[in-house]
Amino acid sequence: MNTPMSQNTRQEVLTQMRRRYLRAGRPYKSQRVTELVELFGYHRKAALRALRPKPVLARAPFARGRPKEYSPERLLPPLKAIWLAALQPCGVRLKACLPEWLADYEADHGRLDADVRQALLSASRATLDRLLRPARIEHRRRTITRPGQLLRGEIPLRTDWPEAVPGYLELDTVALCGGVLDDRHGWMLDAVDIHTSWSVLRGLPNRSEASVCGQMEDIRLRLPFVLRGLDSDNGGEFINHQLVRYCRAQTPPIHFTRGRPYHKNDQAHIEQKNFTNVRLWFGYERYDHPQVWPRINALCRGPLDHLLNYCLPTMKLEKKERVGSQTVRKYGPTCTPLARVLACAEVAEATKARLRAERAGMNAFAVRREVDRQLKAIEAARRWTAP
């Protein structure tokens, strides 16, 4: 009888029959073999082989497979230091920043062996992620924007950015309230350029029209390119007469648009920066002391601006393709916002020369230490209370 059954059932039955065969005496072993032949349709020799106990294979005394090309004990110390200082980037961004950061690491920590340096520069993205796996294991919000009711008819909606030139910024504000929204805490103004991913941060003691417009003028003067357009959500700090008049008074006028209410993806470029640009540095604590704002803006105009725009590479989506039921995203070269600015023909050569000179005289590890030092001073000022 050759009864049809699934492979799992056959294995379970064979396991039980093998146990009975091994416990049976010599006269009964032949009966067990006959039963298996009738049940599975085996040849008698095949049934004997199936009923024998499986041999336990000893493990090879050596590691099998391709030999390792990289020694983690030598590569991990400099790689981990760069990875931590560069805000724990993914493998793609880490590989893009390694050439510059390795030079800064050697200037800051001492020369590396030539083979270690070459191995780090030649390692693939997957290899870098694999080397950093132990370090990744070791180092393992509520909407607060109130829609403005004024000027909505005068400020056009915008849902995409087709411009291929720098100067179009997306804006957002992030509350530094410590979980208590009472309009006595401060805010961070976060802006990002769509074409180059150049990031700008400013601290605001409040969300008044005067505070936002004052910082917009400072941002316009400090940008390495001409400010051509602004796009914001529908918060009252942006949708107001003062900011509209400011945009129209510039030469040429700044193109001011807004996203659709309750559609955060209309400002996707800035929404994805709110954590890496603001929360990662200033956290979720409450900032309401007047002494912190000059310190925060000094940090945002200096070391933090240099770290985000000069030293840390970013990935920029170029296009999306529909392949069957999936959407495949195609990204451009991973590089710093500074590299994208230097590649823009619209940026003046004098500005490019100044930016190159600033980066040449900059050490990424020294910049990161200065950012941490100023953040400690800001935290001390935030916690200070009058005696």
GROMACS .gro file of C-alpha atoms in nm:
model
  387
    1MET     CA    1   0.000   0.000   0.000
    2ASN     CA    2   0.153   0.328  -0.110
    3THR     CA    3  -0.064   0.588   0.067
    4PRO     CA    4  -0.020   0.947  -0.064
    5MET     CA    5   0.083   1.188   0.213
    6SER     CA    6   0.263   1.518   0.252
    7GLN     CA    7   0.638   1.540   0.297
    8ASN     CA    8   0.603   1.655   0.659
    9THR     CA    9   0.374   1.362   0.738
   10ARG     CA   10   0.617   1.118   0.574
   11GLN     CA   11   0.902   1.252   0.789
   12GLU     CA   12   0.696   1.225   1.108
   13VAL     CA   13   0.590   0.866   1.030
   14LEU     CA   14   0.946   0.772   0.935
   15THR     CA   15   1.080   0.915   1.263
   16GLN     CA   16   0.835   0.707   1.467
   17MET     CA   17   0.909   0.389   1.267
   18ARG     CA   18   1.284   0.447   1.304
   19ARG     CA   19   1.247   0.459   1.684
   20ARG     CA   20   1.041   0.137   1.684
   21TYR     CA   21   1.296  -0.030   1.453
   22LEU     CA   22   1.589   0.058   1.681
   23ARG     CA   23   1.409  -0.073   1.992
   24ALA     CA   24   1.285  -0.395   1.825
   25GLY     CA   25   1.464  -0.731   1.858
   26ARG     CA   26   1.615  -0.911   1.560
   27PRO     CA   27   1.298  -1.113   1.468
   28TYR     CA   28   1.086  -0.796   1.462
   29LYS     CA   29   1.324  -0.571   1.264
   30SER     CA   30   1.232  -0.756   0.944
   31GLN     CA   31   0.862  -0.683   1.014
   32ARG     CA   32   0.935  -0.310   1.053
   33VAL     CA   33   1.117  -0.311   0.717
   34THR     CA   34   0.823  -0.488   0.552
   35GLU     CA   35   0.578  -0.234   0.697
   36LEU     CA   36   0.782   0.054   0.557
   37VAL     CA   37   0.801  -0.111   0.212
   38GLU     CA   38   0.424  -0.155   0.205
   39LEU     CA   39   0.352   0.195   0.340
   40PHE     CA   40   0.590   0.403   0.126
   41GLY     CA   41   0.657   0.172  -0.168
   42TYR     CA   42   1.030   0.167  -0.096
   43HIS     CA   43   1.271  -0.099  -0.222
   44ARG     CA   44   1.378  -0.314   0.073
   45LYS     CA   45   1.735  -0.182   0.062
   46ALA     CA   46   1.604   0.176   0.058
   47ALA     CA   47   1.381   0.099   0.356
   48LEU     CA   48   1.681  -0.037   0.548
   49ARG     CA   49   1.879   0.279   0.479
   50ALA     CA   50   1.585   0.500   0.585
   51LEU     CA   51   1.549   0.316   0.918
   52ARG     CA   52   1.915   0.340   1.016
   53PRO     CA   53   2.007   0.613   1.267
   54LYS     CA   54   2.137   0.933   1.111
   55PRO     CA   55   2.510   0.985   1.170
   56VAL     CA   56   2.614   1.294   1.366
   57LEU     CA   57   2.861   1.490   1.155
   58ALA     CA   58   3.148   1.648   1.341
   59ARG     CA   59   3.198   2.021   1.280
   60ALA     CA   60   3.498   2.119   1.077
   61PRO     CA   61   3.780   2.259   1.294
   62PHE     CA   62   3.807   2.563   1.064
   63ALA     CA   63   3.569   2.830   0.933
   64ARG     CA   64   3.428   2.747   0.594
   65GLY     CA   65   3.360   2.987   0.313
   66ARG     CA   66   3.555   3.277   0.169
   67PRO     CA   67   3.826   3.415   0.401
   68LYS     CA   68   3.762   3.756   0.556
   69GLU     CA   69   3.910   4.050   0.371
   70TYR     CA   70   3.866   4.298   0.659
   71SER     CA   71   3.976   4.274   1.022
   72PRO     CA   72   3.708   4.433   1.242
   73GLU     CA   73   3.943   4.475   1.537
   74ARG     CA   74   4.157   4.717   1.332
   75LEU     CA   75   3.890   4.889   1.124
   76LEU     CA   76   3.619   4.935   1.387
   77PRO     CA   77   3.789   5.194   1.618
   78PRO     CA   78   3.832   5.468   1.351
   79LEU     CA   79   3.511   5.368   1.171
   80LYS     CA   80   3.305   5.382   1.490
   81ALA     CA   81   3.452   5.721   1.587
   82ILE     CA   82   3.360   5.865   1.245
   83TRP     CA   83   3.016   5.701   1.253
   84LEU     CA   84   2.931   5.847   1.595
   85ALA     CA   85   3.064   6.193   1.515
   86ALA     CA   86   2.871   6.197   1.186
   87LEU     CA   87   2.539   6.126   1.365
   88GLN     CA   88   2.530   5.750   1.292
   89PRO     CA   89   2.455   5.765   0.918
   90CYS     CA   90   2.347   5.470   0.707
   91GLY     CA   91   2.602   5.282   0.500
   92VAL     CA   92   2.537   5.485   0.184
   93ARG     CA   93   2.591   5.822   0.354
   94LEU     CA   94   2.883   5.689   0.561
   95LYS     CA   95   3.068   5.571   0.249
   96ALA     CA   96   3.015   5.913   0.090
   97CYS     CA   97   3.157   6.103   0.388
   98LEU     CA   98   3.453   5.870   0.461
   99PRO     CA   99   3.711   6.038   0.230
  100GLU     CA  100   3.679   6.378   0.400
  101TRP     CA  101   3.617   6.246   0.750
  102LEU     CA  102   3.915   6.008   0.735
  103ALA     CA  103   4.145   6.302   0.660
  104ASP     CA  104   3.993   6.494   0.952
  105TYR     CA  105   4.023   6.186   1.176
  106GLU     CA  106   4.394   6.154   1.099
  107ALA     CA  107   4.449   6.524   1.163
  108ASP     CA  108   4.262   6.496   1.492
  109HIS     CA  109   4.361   6.149   1.621
  110GLY     CA  110   4.688   6.070   1.440
  111ARG     CA  111   4.787   5.884   1.125
  112LEU     CA  112   4.631   5.549   1.038
  113ASP     CA  113   4.818   5.259   0.886
  114ALA     CA  114   4.809   5.269   0.509
  115ASP     CA  115   4.634   4.931   0.484
  116VAL     CA  116   4.365   5.035   0.735
  117ARG     CA  117   4.301   5.358   0.547
  118GLN     CA  118   4.282   5.177   0.212
  119ALA     CA  119   4.051   4.910   0.354
  120LEU     CA  120   3.810   5.171   0.491
  121LEU     CA  121   3.802   5.363   0.163
  122SER     CA  122   3.754   5.050  -0.049
  123ALA     CA  123   3.491   4.885   0.174
  124SER     CA  124   3.143   4.867   0.025
  125ARG     CA  125   2.831   5.009   0.183
  126ALA     CA  126   2.723   4.660   0.295
  127THR     CA  127   3.064   4.590   0.449
  128LEU     CA  128   3.050   4.914   0.649
  129ASP     CA  129   2.706   4.824   0.780
  130ARG     CA  130   2.829   4.476   0.868
  131LEU     CA  131   3.134   4.609   1.055
  132LEU     CA  132   2.916   4.854   1.250
  133ARG     CA  133   2.648   4.601   1.346
  134PRO     CA  134   2.778   4.559   1.707
  135ALA     CA  135   2.801   4.937   1.746
  136ARG     CA  136   2.444   4.985   1.622
  137ILE     CA  137   2.322   4.733   1.882
  138GLU     CA  138   2.524   4.903   2.154
  139HIS     CA  139   2.404   5.247   2.080
  140ARG     CA  140   2.050   5.159   2.034
  141ARG     CA  141   0.441   6.385   1.920
  142ARG     CA  142   0.127   6.562   1.863
  143THR     CA  143   0.056   6.826   1.598
  144ILE     CA  144   0.093   7.180   1.730
  145THR     CA  145   0.048   7.399   1.422
  146ARG     CA  146  -0.264   7.618   1.435
  147PRO     CA  147  -0.381   7.706   1.084
  148GLY     CA  148  -0.375   8.078   1.009
  149GLN     CA  149  -0.706   8.215   0.886
  150LEU     CA  150  -0.572   8.529   0.713
  151LEU     CA  151  -0.446   8.561   0.356
  152ARG     CA  152  -0.522   8.204   0.255
  153GLY     CA  153  -0.682   8.326  -0.065
  154GLU     CA  154  -0.379   8.543  -0.153
  155ILE     CA  155  -0.110   8.280  -0.087
  156PRO     CA  156  -0.125   8.009  -0.356
  157LEU     CA  157  -0.113   7.638  -0.278
  158ARG     CA  158   0.185   7.431  -0.377
  159THR     CA  159   0.229   7.053  -0.367
  160ASP     CA  160   0.548   6.992  -0.570
  161TRP     CA  161   0.882   7.157  -0.645
  162PRO     CA  162   0.991   7.129  -1.010
  163GLU     CA  163   1.260   7.399  -0.980
  164ALA     CA  164   1.614   7.288  -1.068
  165VAL     CA  165   1.789   7.590  -0.914
  166PRO     CA  166   1.873   7.668  -0.550
  167GLY     CA  167   1.687   7.927  -0.345
  168TYR     CA  168   1.347   7.767  -0.281
  169LEU     CA  169   1.306   7.692   0.091
  170GLU     CA  170   1.051   7.487   0.279
  171LEU     CA  171   0.979   7.623   0.629
  172ASP     CA  172   0.846   7.476   0.951
  173THR     CA  173   0.853   7.552   1.324
  174VAL     CA  174   0.924   7.299   1.598
  175ALA     CA  175   0.802   7.355   1.954
  176LEU     CA  176   1.058   7.338   2.236
  177CYS     CA  177   0.783   7.310   2.496
  178GLY     CA  178   0.868   7.009   2.709
  179GLY     CA  179   0.521   6.869   2.647
  180VAL     CA  180   0.332   7.177   2.773
  181LEU     CA  181   0.198   7.412   2.503
  182ASP     CA  182   0.127   7.745   2.671
  183ASP     CA  183   0.285   8.001   2.428
  184ARG     CA  184   0.553   8.091   2.686
  185HIS     CA  185   0.808   7.850   2.546
  186GLY     CA  186   1.039   7.890   2.249
  187TRP     CA  187   1.043   7.748   1.899
  188MET     CA  188   1.294   7.647   1.634
  189LEU     CA  189   1.257   7.776   1.279
  190ASP     CA  190   1.372   7.499   1.044
  191ALA     CA  191   1.429   7.558   0.672
  192VAL     CA  192   1.574   7.344   0.393
  193ASP     CA  193   1.658   7.428   0.032
  194ILE     CA  194   1.485   7.188  -0.208
  195HIS     CA  195   1.758   7.172  -0.472
  196THR     CA  196   2.071   7.148  -0.255
  197SER     CA  197   1.927   7.026   0.082
  198TRP     CA  198   2.106   7.321   0.249
  199SER     CA  199   1.964   7.345   0.603
  200VAL     CA  200   1.908   7.658   0.813
  201LEU     CA  201   1.808   7.674   1.181
  202ARG     CA  202   1.712   7.969   1.401
  203GLY     CA  203   1.578   7.994   1.754
  204LEU     CA  204   1.259   8.191   1.820
  205PRO     CA  205   1.153   8.309   2.169
  206ASN     CA  206   0.795   8.306   2.036
  207ARG     CA  207   0.605   8.262   1.709
  208SER     CA  208   0.521   8.628   1.657
  209GLU     CA  209   0.528   8.779   1.309
  210ALA     CA  210   0.820   9.005   1.408
  211SER     CA  211   1.033   8.711   1.529
  212VAL     CA  212   0.981   8.511   1.210
  213CYS     CA  213   1.037   8.806   0.974
  214GLY     CA  214   1.350   8.914   1.162
  215GLN     CA  215   1.504   8.570   1.127
  216MET     CA  216   1.400   8.547   0.760
  217GLU     CA  217   1.602   8.858   0.682
  218ASP     CA  218   1.906   8.711   0.861
  219ILE     CA  219   1.862   8.383   0.671
  220ARG     CA  220   1.833   8.562   0.337
  221LEU     CA  221   2.158   8.752   0.393
  222ARG     CA  222   2.352   8.444   0.503
  223LEU     CA  223   2.241   8.200   0.234
  224PRO     CA  224   2.510   8.116  -0.025
  225PHE     CA  225   2.252   8.165  -0.303
  226VAL     CA  226   1.967   8.401  -0.384
  227LEU     CA  227   1.646   8.339  -0.192
  228ARG     CA  228   1.381   8.284  -0.461
  229GLY     CA  229   1.085   8.122  -0.286
  230LEU     CA  230   0.933   8.016   0.045
  231ASP     CA  231   0.686   7.735   0.108
  232SER     CA  232   0.527   7.683   0.450
  233ASP     CA  233   0.239   7.514   0.623
  234ASN     CA  234  -0.072   7.705   0.728
  235GLY     CA  235   0.051   7.815   1.071
  236GLY     CA  236  -0.019   8.172   1.176
  237GLU     CA  237   0.353   8.247   1.217
  238PHE     CA  238   0.384   8.225   0.836
  239ILE     CA  239   0.038   8.315   0.706
  240ASN     CA  240   0.038   8.683   0.807
  241HIS     CA  241   0.056   9.026   0.643
  242GLN     CA  242   0.405   9.108   0.766
  243LEU     CA  243   0.572   8.808   0.599
  244VAL     CA  244   0.371   8.862   0.279
  245ARG     CA  245   0.481   9.228   0.265
  246TYR     CA  246   0.841   9.126   0.332
  247CYS     CA  247   0.841   8.876   0.043
  248ARG     CA  248   0.685   9.125  -0.199
  249ALA     CA  249   0.928   9.403  -0.100
  250GLN     CA  250   1.241   9.210  -0.204
  251THR     CA  251   1.410   9.255  -0.542
  252PRO     CA  252   1.323   9.030  -0.713
  253PRO     CA  253   1.012   8.942  -0.508
  254ILE     CA  254   1.025   8.616  -0.313
  255HIS     CA  255   0.767   8.365  -0.437
  256PHE     CA  256   0.559   8.272  -0.127
  257THR     CA  257   0.339   7.958  -0.134
  258ARG     CA  258   0.176   7.727   0.119
  259GLY     CA  259   0.076   7.360   0.144
  260ARG     CA  260  -0.271   7.220   0.180
  261PRO     CA  261  -0.414   7.209   0.533
  262TYR     CA  262  -0.374   6.869   0.701
  263HIS     CA  263  -0.147   6.740   0.421
  264LYS     CA  264   0.195   6.715   0.584
  265ASN     CA  265   0.343   6.543   0.281
  266ASP     CA  266   0.319   6.874   0.092
  267GLN     CA  267   0.617   6.978   0.309
  268ALA     CA  268   0.789   6.639   0.304
  269HIS     CA  269   1.138   6.786   0.257
  270ILE     CA  270   1.127   6.983   0.582
  271GLU     CA  271   0.916   6.734   0.781
  272GLN     CA  272   1.187   6.470   0.742
  273LYS     CA  273   1.450   6.720   0.864
  274ASN     CA  274   1.273   6.821   1.185
  275PHE     CA  275   1.421   6.530   1.379
  276THR     CA  276   1.776   6.531   1.242
  277ASN     CA  277   1.806   6.912   1.247
  278VAL     CA  278   1.618   6.998   1.568
  279ARG     CA  279   1.518   6.709   1.793
  280LEU     CA  280   1.851   6.530   1.764
  281TRP     CA  281   2.031   6.835   1.906
  282PHE     CA  282   1.779   7.015   2.128
  283GLY     CA  283   1.559   6.720   2.225
  284TYR     CA  284   1.206   6.755   2.359
  285GLU     CA  285   1.287   6.969   2.664
  286ARG     CA  286   1.134   7.306   2.743
  287TYR     CA  287   1.328   7.619   2.639
  288ASP     CA  288   1.174   7.930   2.792
  289HIS     CA  289   1.469   8.117   2.947
  290PRO     CA  290   1.562   8.440   2.760
  291GLN     CA  291   1.936   8.370   2.795
  292VAL     CA  292   1.928   8.064   2.570
  293TRP     CA  293   1.823   8.232   2.244
  294PRO     CA  294   2.144   8.427   2.172
  295ARG     CA  295   2.342   8.108   2.245
  296ILE     CA  296   2.116   7.891   2.027
  297ASN     CA  297   2.137   8.130   1.732
  298ALA     CA  298   2.515   8.160   1.769
  299LEU     CA  299   2.531   7.780   1.749
  300CYS     CA  300   2.295   7.765   1.451
  301ARG     CA  301   2.488   8.032   1.258
  302GLY     CA  302   2.825   7.874   1.337
  303PRO     CA  303   2.930   7.516   1.425
  304LEU     CA  304   2.594   7.346   1.376
  305ASP     CA  305   2.548   7.512   1.037
  306HIS     CA  306   2.898   7.397   0.936
  307LEU     CA  307   2.839   7.042   1.057
  308LEU     CA  308   2.505   6.996   0.878
  309ASN     CA  309   2.595   7.167   0.550
  310TYR     CA  310   2.971   7.122   0.512
  311CYS     CA  311   3.041   6.782   0.669
  312LEU     CA  312   2.736   6.553   0.661
  313PRO     CA  313   2.629   6.405   0.324
  314THR     CA  314   2.264   6.363   0.238
  315MET     CA  315   2.068   6.149  -0.007
  316LYS     CA  316   1.840   6.322  -0.256
  317LEU     CA  317   1.556   6.152  -0.442
  318GLU     CA  318   1.577   6.206  -0.818
  319LYS     CA  319   1.276   6.014  -0.947
  320LYS     CA  320   1.028   5.737  -0.873
  321GLU     CA  321   0.937   5.459  -1.115
  322ARG     CA  322   0.641   5.222  -1.106
  323VAL     CA  323   0.755   4.862  -1.159
  324GLY     CA  324   0.457   4.631  -1.143
  325SER     CA  325   0.295   4.683  -0.805
  326GLN     CA  326   0.602   4.847  -0.649
  327THR     CA  327   0.740   5.200  -0.654
  328VAL     CA  328   1.117   5.207  -0.707
  329ARG     CA  329   1.299   5.518  -0.584
  330LYS     CA  330   1.611   5.635  -0.766
  331TYR     CA  331   1.855   5.847  -0.564
  332GLY     CA  332   2.125   6.075  -0.693
  333PRO     CA  333   2.488   6.076  -0.577
  334THR     CA  334   2.527   6.097  -0.199
  335CYS     CA  335   2.710   6.420  -0.116
  336THR     CA  336   2.707   6.715   0.121
  337PRO     CA  337   2.484   7.019   0.067
  338LEU     CA  338   2.807   7.215   0.015
  339ALA     CA  339   2.902   6.992  -0.281
  340ARG     CA  340   2.561   7.052  -0.439
  341VAL     CA  341   2.596   7.429  -0.391
  342LEU     CA  342   2.943   7.422  -0.552
  343ALA     CA  343   2.797   7.234  -0.850
  344CYS     CA  344   2.529   7.502  -0.912
  345ALA     CA  345   2.599   7.743  -1.197
  346GLU     CA  346   2.367   8.000  -1.032
  347VAL     CA  347   2.603   8.047  -0.734
  348ALA     CA  348   2.867   8.321  -0.776
  349GLU     CA  349   3.229   8.211  -0.813
  350ALA     CA  350   3.336   8.441  -0.529
  351THR     CA  351   3.087   8.267  -0.299
  352LYS     CA  352   3.214   7.925  -0.411
  353ALA     CA  353   3.574   8.028  -0.340
  354ARG     CA  354   3.476   8.147   0.009
  355LEU     CA  355   3.292   7.821   0.082
  356ARG     CA  356   3.586   7.610  -0.038
  357ALA     CA  357   3.827   7.807   0.180
  358GLU     CA  358   3.600   7.765   0.482
  359ARG     CA  359   3.577   7.389   0.432
  360ALA     CA  360   3.952   7.356   0.375
  361GLY     CA  361   4.021   7.521   0.710
  362MET     CA  362   3.767   7.307   0.895
  363ASN     CA  363   3.811   6.981   1.085
  364ALA     CA  364   3.488   6.783   1.119
  365PHE     CA  365   3.583   6.638   1.459
  366ALA     CA  366   3.671   6.983   1.595
  367VAL     CA  367   3.339   7.117   1.466
  368ARG     CA  368   3.150   6.832   1.634
  369ARG     CA  369   3.329   6.896   1.966
  370GLU     CA  370   3.244   7.267   1.946
  371VAL     CA  371   2.878   7.182   1.880
  372ASP     CA  372   2.872   6.957   2.188
  373ARG     CA  373   3.046   7.222   2.400
  374GLN     CA  374   2.797   7.492   2.306
  375LEU     CA  375   2.503   7.255   2.359
  376LYS     CA  376   2.624   7.195   2.715
  377ALA     CA  377   2.635   7.571   2.775
  378ILE     CA  378   2.284   7.605   2.628
  379GLU     CA  379   2.158   7.326   2.854
  380ALA     CA  380   2.311   7.495   3.159
  381ALA     CA  381   2.144   7.827   3.064
  382ARG     CA  382   1.812   7.649   3.006
  383ARG     CA  383   1.821   7.498   3.354
  384TRP     CA  384   1.938   7.817   3.526
  385THR     CA  385   1.700   7.973   3.777
  386ALA     CA  386   1.739   8.302   3.960
  387PRO     CA  387   1.844   8.264   4.328
   0.00000   0.00000   0.00000
